[in-house]
Amino acid sequence: MEIERVQDISSSSLHTEAIPLEFIRSEKEQPAITTFRGPVPAIPVVDLSDPDEESVARAVVKASEEWGIFQVVNHGIPTELIKRLQEVGRTFFELPSAEKESVAKPVDAKDIEGYGTKLQKEVEGKKAWVDHLFHRIWPPSCVNYSFWPKNPPEYREVNEEYALHVKKLSETLLGILSEGLGLRREALREGLGGDLAEYMMKINYYPPCPRPDLALGVPAHTDLSGITLLVPNEVPGLQVFKDDHWFDAEYIPSAVIVHIGDQILRLSNGRYKNVLHRTTVDKDRTRMSWPVFLEPHREMIVGPLPELISDDNPPKYKPFAFKDYSYRKLNKLPLD
Ligand SMILES: O=C(O)CCC(=O)C(=O)O
Ligand SMILES: [Fe+2]
């Protein structure tokens, strides 16, 4: 059976005011009801080109302790490359269905790579207004080009170049975060498996939605990753949960949005927060985003770093092989 894509549902509901019932969220989740409309605290912004390295480090550490999310500007990834990454991704999603289905995730696949729609078990049977594409981009031994679009032809070259930049920026941030814990620069990188850690590219494609007040793109979650480095297009939609409210994230052109994920929360024994976030959709415009998830290898066991543990700071989290952690989380099974 063919999987129904949200992009096709969107096209066929463009001239109506209605969306299928399974996309209508409960009142507890509907963005029109649950988005905070007062003065919005800004997600911290870190300028990596600031020559005062200590002040940069303090800002990264504070944002990760208090928010679990921050935006980085002057991060060293060329704006031109980000534009090309977005262009090749958008071109792919605008190709005819058959072309996209040629890199679809196989129905019986255990892994998440490929073009897909549903990612995790749906709570209360509610569907997310988003299609996606996943493929690993680093290390080369993990790359499976059969899930990379062949069209547009520059897709591969652009993603390979982006992988090198994302890796460099992630390692800089992990170094700062490690030192913020009083550890060696390499501690968190090694905790995620060192050279075996994997970089998973995801493209989210949120087509126009006639009822953005009722539906959600990606529902509330924390990322499974260690950290996530994301670039969005210009259509707003990311929301962050802080101090009991859902806030809209500001769109800063060319910024990279960094999310602290579950594995850094666990490695740091709770010092760094895994940010709870979700996305809304737009009535007329397509929103897209390109998160790259830096994840441990599937067999890698991740738990609080032993250097951090003492009688005063007992472990708050159980160690899990990443494959077991992901399986349990995506299937909404208990953890810890
Ligand atoms: O589209 C976004 O800004 C966020 C997407 C997201 O949270 C995810 O794919 O995990
Ligand atoms: Fe996320």
Short mmCIF file of C-alpha atoms and ligand atoms in Angstrom, two decimals:
data_model
loop_
_atom_site.label_atom_id
_atom_site.label_comp_id
_atom_site.label_asym_id
_atom_site.label_seq_id
_atom_site.Cartn_x
_atom_site.Cartn_y
_atom_site.Cartn_z
CA MET A 1 0.00 0.00 0.00
CA GLU A 2 1.26 3.47 -0.87
CA ILE A 3 1.90 5.72 2.10
CA GLU A 4 -0.09 8.94 1.95
CA ARG A 5 2.18 12.00 1.89
CA VAL A 6 1.22 15.23 3.67
CA GLN A 7 2.38 17.17 0.59
CA ASP A 8 -0.41 15.50 -1.44
CA ILE A 9 -3.00 16.03 1.29
CA SER A 10 -1.97 19.69 1.33
CA SER A 11 -2.36 20.04 -2.45
CA SER A 12 -5.82 18.53 -2.40
CA SER A 13 -7.01 20.65 0.56
CA LEU A 14 -5.68 23.98 -0.74
CA HIS A 15 -9.06 25.30 -1.77
CA THR A 16 -10.91 24.11 1.29
CA GLU A 17 -10.88 25.30 4.86
CA ALA A 18 -10.82 21.75 6.16
CA ILE A 19 -8.15 19.26 7.10
CA PRO A 20 -8.62 15.55 7.78
CA LEU A 21 -9.71 14.84 11.35
CA GLU A 22 -6.55 12.91 12.25
CA PHE A 23 -4.52 16.14 11.92
CA ILE A 24 -6.68 18.07 14.39
CA ARG A 25 -4.86 18.22 17.73
CA SER A 26 -6.58 18.01 21.10
CA GLU A 27 -7.14 21.36 22.82
CA LYS A 28 -4.13 20.64 25.05
CA GLU A 29 -1.93 20.84 21.95
CA GLN A 30 -3.63 23.20 19.49
CA PRO A 31 -1.21 26.04 18.73
CA ALA A 32 -3.95 28.69 18.65
CA ILE A 33 -4.80 27.86 22.25
CA THR A 34 -1.39 26.97 23.67
CA THR A 35 1.00 29.57 22.18
CA PHE A 36 2.04 32.27 24.63
CA ARG A 37 1.02 35.71 23.34
CA GLY A 38 2.75 38.02 25.84
CA PRO A 39 6.28 39.41 25.63
CA VAL A 40 8.47 36.59 24.44
CA PRO A 41 11.91 35.95 25.97
CA ALA A 42 14.49 35.64 23.21
CA ILE A 43 16.37 32.39 22.75
CA PRO A 44 20.03 33.19 23.52
CA VAL A 45 22.16 34.23 20.53
CA VAL A 46 25.90 33.46 20.53
CA ASP A 47 28.33 35.22 18.19
CA LEU A 48 31.12 32.75 17.54
CA SER A 49 33.31 35.42 15.92
CA ASP A 50 33.62 37.30 19.21
CA PRO A 51 37.37 37.32 19.99
CA ASP A 52 36.59 37.04 23.71
CA GLU A 53 36.57 33.24 23.79
CA GLU A 54 35.74 33.05 27.47
CA SER A 55 32.64 35.12 27.04
CA VAL A 56 31.55 32.93 24.08
CA ALA A 57 32.08 29.82 26.20
CA ARG A 58 30.12 31.27 29.11
CA ALA A 59 27.22 32.13 26.79
CA VAL A 60 27.12 28.62 25.26
CA VAL A 61 27.25 26.95 28.67
CA LYS A 62 24.62 29.22 30.24
CA ALA A 63 22.23 28.79 27.30
CA SER A 64 22.67 25.01 27.46
CA GLU A 65 22.04 24.93 31.21
CA GLU A 66 19.03 27.22 31.18
CA TRP A 67 17.41 26.70 27.80
CA GLY A 68 18.92 23.70 25.98
CA ILE A 69 18.74 25.78 22.81
CA PHE A 70 20.58 28.76 21.32
CA GLN A 71 21.18 30.39 17.97
CA VAL A 72 24.72 30.75 16.67
CA VAL A 73 25.73 33.55 14.31
CA ASN A 74 29.09 33.99 12.56
CA HIS A 75 29.52 30.24 12.96
CA GLY A 76 31.83 29.72 10.01
CA ILE A 77 29.40 27.84 7.76
CA PRO A 78 29.28 29.99 4.61
CA THR A 79 25.84 31.57 4.04
CA GLU A 80 26.21 30.68 0.40
CA LEU A 81 26.57 26.97 1.26
CA ILE A 82 23.47 27.08 3.50
CA LYS A 83 21.54 28.66 0.60
CA ARG A 84 22.70 25.88 -1.74
CA LEU A 85 21.77 23.21 0.81
CA GLN A 86 18.29 24.71 1.03
CA GLU A 87 17.97 25.06 -2.72
CA VAL A 88 18.84 21.40 -3.48
CA GLY A 89 16.52 20.19 -0.71
CA ARG A 90 13.62 22.33 -1.88
CA THR A 91 14.17 21.25 -5.49
CA PHE A 92 14.01 17.61 -4.42
CA PHE A 93 10.73 18.05 -2.52
CA GLU A 94 9.21 19.86 -5.50
CA LEU A 95 9.94 16.97 -7.87
CA PRO A 96 7.10 14.65 -8.91
CA SER A 97 6.10 12.00 -6.35
CA ALA A 98 7.71 9.13 -8.27
CA GLU A 99 11.10 10.77 -7.97
CA LYS A 100 10.72 11.23 -4.21
CA GLU A 101 9.37 7.71 -3.77
CA SER A 102 12.55 6.39 -5.43
CA VAL A 103 14.39 7.16 -2.16
CA ALA A 104 11.49 6.22 0.15
CA LYS A 105 12.20 4.41 3.39
CA PRO A 106 11.31 0.76 2.72
CA VAL A 107 8.07 -0.20 4.53
CA ASP A 108 9.74 -2.96 6.56
CA ALA A 109 12.98 -1.05 7.31
CA LYS A 110 14.29 -0.99 10.88
CA ASP A 111 16.34 2.14 10.20
CA ILE A 112 14.91 5.60 9.58
CA GLU A 113 16.82 6.55 6.43
CA GLY A 114 14.81 7.62 3.38
CA TYR A 115 11.85 9.74 2.34
CA GLY A 116 9.05 9.27 4.83
CA THR A 117 6.03 10.65 6.62
CA LYS A 118 5.32 9.13 10.01
CA LEU A 119 8.35 9.01 12.33
CA GLN A 120 7.13 7.85 15.70
CA LYS A 121 4.18 6.17 17.31
CA GLU A 122 1.29 8.61 17.06
CA VAL A 123 -0.20 9.66 20.36
CA GLU A 124 -4.03 9.49 20.30
CA GLY A 125 -3.74 8.59 16.59
CA LYS A 126 -2.91 12.21 15.70
CA LYS A 127 -0.80 12.85 12.62
CA ALA A 128 1.93 15.42 12.08
CA TRP A 129 1.65 17.89 9.16
CA VAL A 130 5.10 17.12 7.75
CA ASP A 131 7.02 14.86 5.35
CA HIS A 132 10.74 14.23 5.78
CA LEU A 133 13.91 12.82 4.31
CA PHE A 134 16.63 11.26 6.46
CA HIS A 135 20.12 10.22 5.38
CA ARG A 136 23.45 9.98 7.15
CA ILE A 137 26.12 12.39 5.96
CA TRP A 138 29.12 11.38 8.14
CA PRO A 139 31.29 9.35 8.70
CA PRO A 140 31.77 8.16 5.09
CA SER A 141 31.57 4.50 6.22
CA CYS A 142 27.94 5.10 7.32
CA VAL A 143 26.77 6.91 4.22
CA ASN A 144 24.27 5.01 2.09
CA TYR A 145 23.88 6.98 -1.12
CA SER A 146 20.82 4.98 -2.13
CA PHE A 147 18.83 7.28 0.18
CA TRP A 148 20.36 10.49 -1.21
CA PRO A 149 18.35 12.18 -3.97
CA LYS A 150 19.91 11.83 -7.44
CA ASN A 151 18.11 15.01 -8.41
CA PRO A 152 19.08 17.77 -8.47
CA PRO A 153 22.52 16.48 -9.55
CA GLU A 154 24.37 18.87 -7.18
CA TYR A 155 22.55 17.36 -4.18
CA ARG A 156 25.45 15.08 -3.27
CA GLU A 157 28.26 17.58 -3.61
CA VAL A 158 26.43 20.21 -1.55
CA ASN A 159 25.57 17.78 1.25
CA GLU A 160 29.11 16.43 1.38
CA GLU A 161 30.49 19.92 1.74
CA TYR A 162 27.88 20.80 4.38
CA ALA A 163 28.80 17.66 6.37
CA LEU A 164 32.39 18.86 6.82
CA HIS A 165 31.25 22.24 8.11
CA VAL A 166 28.60 20.85 10.44
CA LYS A 167 31.13 18.43 11.90
CA LYS A 168 33.61 21.22 12.58
CA LEU A 169 31.00 23.45 14.23
CA SER A 170 29.61 20.57 16.33
CA GLU A 171 33.08 19.66 17.57
CA THR A 172 33.77 23.27 18.54
CA LEU A 173 30.53 23.39 20.54
CA LEU A 174 31.11 20.00 22.17
CA GLY A 175 34.57 21.19 23.20
CA ILE A 176 33.12 24.26 24.88
CA LEU A 177 30.41 22.21 26.57
CA SER A 178 32.97 19.66 27.84
CA GLU A 179 35.12 22.37 29.36
CA GLY A 180 31.97 23.87 30.87
CA LEU A 181 31.64 20.62 32.83
CA GLY A 182 35.23 20.97 34.04
CA LEU A 183 36.35 18.17 31.71
CA ARG A 184 38.80 17.77 28.81
CA ARG A 185 37.71 19.28 25.47
CA GLU A 186 37.27 15.80 24.01
CA ALA A 187 35.08 14.39 26.80
CA LEU A 188 31.61 14.81 25.27
CA ARG A 189 32.78 13.96 21.74
CA GLU A 190 34.22 10.72 23.11
CA GLY A 191 31.10 10.13 25.19
CA LEU A 192 29.13 10.16 21.94
CA GLY A 193 31.50 7.59 20.45
CA GLY A 194 34.29 9.76 19.00
CA ASP A 195 34.93 9.03 15.33
CA LEU A 196 32.10 6.50 15.28
CA ALA A 197 29.44 9.12 16.07
CA GLU A 198 27.06 9.68 13.17
CA TYR A 199 25.66 12.80 11.57
CA MET A 200 22.10 12.30 10.40
CA MET A 201 20.65 14.87 8.00
CA LYS A 202 16.89 15.39 8.11
CA ILE A 203 14.86 17.63 5.86
CA ASN A 204 11.43 18.57 7.21
CA TYR A 205 8.90 19.67 4.59
CA TYR A 206 5.81 21.33 6.08
CA PRO A 207 3.43 22.17 3.21
CA PRO A 208 0.76 24.91 3.54
CA CYS A 209 -2.01 23.94 5.94
CA PRO A 210 -5.56 25.39 5.75
CA ARG A 211 -5.89 25.14 9.57
CA PRO A 212 -2.57 26.11 11.19
CA ASP A 213 -4.52 26.92 14.35
CA LEU A 214 -5.45 23.26 14.84
CA ALA A 215 -2.55 21.22 13.43
CA LEU A 216 1.11 20.81 14.37
CA GLY A 217 4.16 20.07 12.24
CA VAL A 218 6.42 18.07 14.53
CA PRO A 219 4.65 17.55 17.91
CA ALA A 220 6.36 18.34 21.23
CA HIS A 221 9.56 16.34 21.72
CA THR A 222 13.17 16.48 22.80
CA ASP A 223 15.75 15.29 20.26
CA LEU A 224 17.25 11.81 20.61
CA SER A 225 20.60 13.15 19.52
CA GLY A 226 23.58 14.49 21.44
CA ILE A 227 23.19 17.85 19.80
CA THR A 228 21.28 19.03 16.75
CA LEU A 229 22.38 21.80 14.39
CA LEU A 230 19.45 23.15 12.39
CA VAL A 231 18.91 25.70 9.65
CA PRO A 232 15.31 26.69 8.85
CA ASN A 233 13.90 28.52 5.84
CA GLU A 234 12.35 31.98 6.35
CA VAL A 235 8.90 30.70 7.35
CA PRO A 236 8.59 30.84 11.16
CA GLY A 237 7.33 27.78 13.04
CA LEU A 238 9.77 26.56 15.68
CA GLN A 239 8.39 26.81 19.21
CA VAL A 240 10.23 26.23 22.47
CA PHE A 241 8.73 25.27 25.83
CA LYS A 242 10.16 27.26 28.70
CA ASP A 243 8.78 28.36 32.08
CA ASP A 244 5.55 26.49 31.35
CA HIS A 245 4.80 28.26 28.07
CA TRP A 246 5.20 27.67 24.34
CA PHE A 247 7.16 30.51 22.73
CA ASP A 248 7.83 31.27 19.05
CA ALA A 249 11.53 31.19 18.18
CA GLU A 250 12.79 34.24 16.35
CA TYR A 251 14.03 33.64 12.80
CA ILE A 252 17.54 35.00 12.34
CA PRO A 253 18.72 34.72 8.71
CA SER A 254 21.91 32.60 8.38
CA ALA A 255 21.90 31.57 12.05
CA VAL A 256 22.34 27.94 13.04
CA ILE A 257 19.95 26.78 15.77
CA VAL A 258 21.55 24.41 18.26
CA HIS A 259 19.39 22.01 20.29
CA ILE A 260 20.82 20.06 23.20
CA GLY A 261 19.46 16.53 22.81
CA ASP A 262 18.83 13.63 25.19
CA GLN A 263 22.35 12.17 24.97
CA ILE A 264 24.09 15.35 26.17
CA LEU A 265 21.53 15.67 28.95
CA ARG A 266 22.44 12.13 30.02
CA LEU A 267 26.22 12.40 29.56
CA SER A 268 26.24 15.63 31.58
CA ASN A 269 24.08 13.99 34.27
CA GLY A 270 21.43 16.66 33.82
CA ARG A 271 23.64 19.77 33.76
CA TYR A 272 22.69 20.58 30.16
CA LYS A 273 18.97 20.59 29.33
CA ASN A 274 17.38 18.79 26.40
CA VAL A 275 15.01 21.42 25.04
CA LEU A 276 11.34 20.55 24.55
CA HIS A 277 10.23 21.93 21.18
CA ARG A 278 7.59 21.56 18.45
CA THR A 279 6.67 23.21 15.15
CA THR A 280 3.63 25.02 13.86
CA VAL A 281 2.67 25.26 10.19
CA ASP A 282 1.68 28.12 7.89
CA LYS A 283 -1.56 28.73 6.02
CA ASP A 284 0.00 29.80 2.73
CA ARG A 285 3.70 29.05 2.77
CA THR A 286 5.84 25.94 2.89
CA ARG A 287 8.12 25.81 5.88
CA MET A 288 11.28 23.70 5.63
CA SER A 289 14.09 22.92 8.04
CA TRP A 290 17.38 21.02 7.87
CA PRO A 291 18.39 19.60 11.25
CA VAL A 292 21.56 17.51 11.47
CA PHE A 293 21.49 15.15 14.46
CA LEU A 294 24.83 14.20 15.97
CA GLU A 295 24.14 10.76 17.36
CA PRO A 296 26.07 7.91 18.95
CA HIS A 297 26.64 4.75 16.94
CA ARG A 298 23.77 2.26 17.54
CA GLU A 299 25.81 0.00 19.86
CA MET A 300 27.35 2.88 21.84
CA ILE A 301 26.35 2.83 25.50
CA VAL A 302 25.56 6.29 26.80
CA GLY A 303 25.10 7.23 30.42
CA PRO A 304 26.42 9.93 32.78
CA LEU A 305 30.18 10.48 32.28
CA PRO A 306 31.99 8.69 35.16
CA GLU A 307 34.21 11.77 35.75
CA LEU A 308 31.11 13.70 36.81
CA ILE A 309 29.79 11.17 39.26
CA SER A 310 30.44 11.39 43.01
CA ASP A 311 28.60 10.91 46.28
CA ASP A 312 27.31 14.46 45.90
CA ASN A 313 26.35 13.92 42.28
CA PRO A 314 24.95 10.40 41.92
CA PRO A 315 23.92 9.22 38.41
CA LYS A 316 20.48 10.48 37.43
CA TYR A 317 20.17 8.36 34.28
CA LYS A 318 20.55 4.69 33.37
CA PRO A 319 23.08 3.81 30.67
CA PHE A 320 21.47 2.62 27.43
CA ALA A 321 22.85 1.41 24.11
CA PHE A 322 21.72 4.12 21.69
CA LYS A 323 19.73 1.60 19.60
CA ASP A 324 17.72 0.55 22.67
CA TYR A 325 17.24 4.13 23.82
CA SER A 326 15.92 5.19 20.39
CA TYR A 327 13.65 2.17 20.04
CA ARG A 328 12.13 2.74 23.45
CA LYS A 329 11.65 6.44 22.90
CA LEU A 330 10.16 6.23 19.38
CA ASN A 331 7.75 3.53 20.58
CA LYS A 332 6.89 5.51 23.72
CA LEU A 333 8.15 2.76 26.06
CA PRO A 334 9.39 3.71 29.56
CA LEU A 335 13.00 4.91 30.08
CA ASP A 336 14.90 5.34 33.37
O1 LIG B 1 11.52 22.33 11.93
C1 LIG B 1 12.06 22.67 12.98
O2 LIG B 1 12.42 23.83 13.20
C2 LIG B 1 12.28 21.66 14.08
C3 LIG B 1 12.23 20.24 13.61
C4 LIG B 1 12.50 19.26 14.70
O3 LIG B 1 12.39 19.57 15.86
C5 LIG B 1 12.95 17.88 14.39
O4 LIG B 1 12.88 17.48 13.23
O5 LIG B 1 13.38 17.19 15.34
FE FE B 2 13.54 18.25 17.11
#
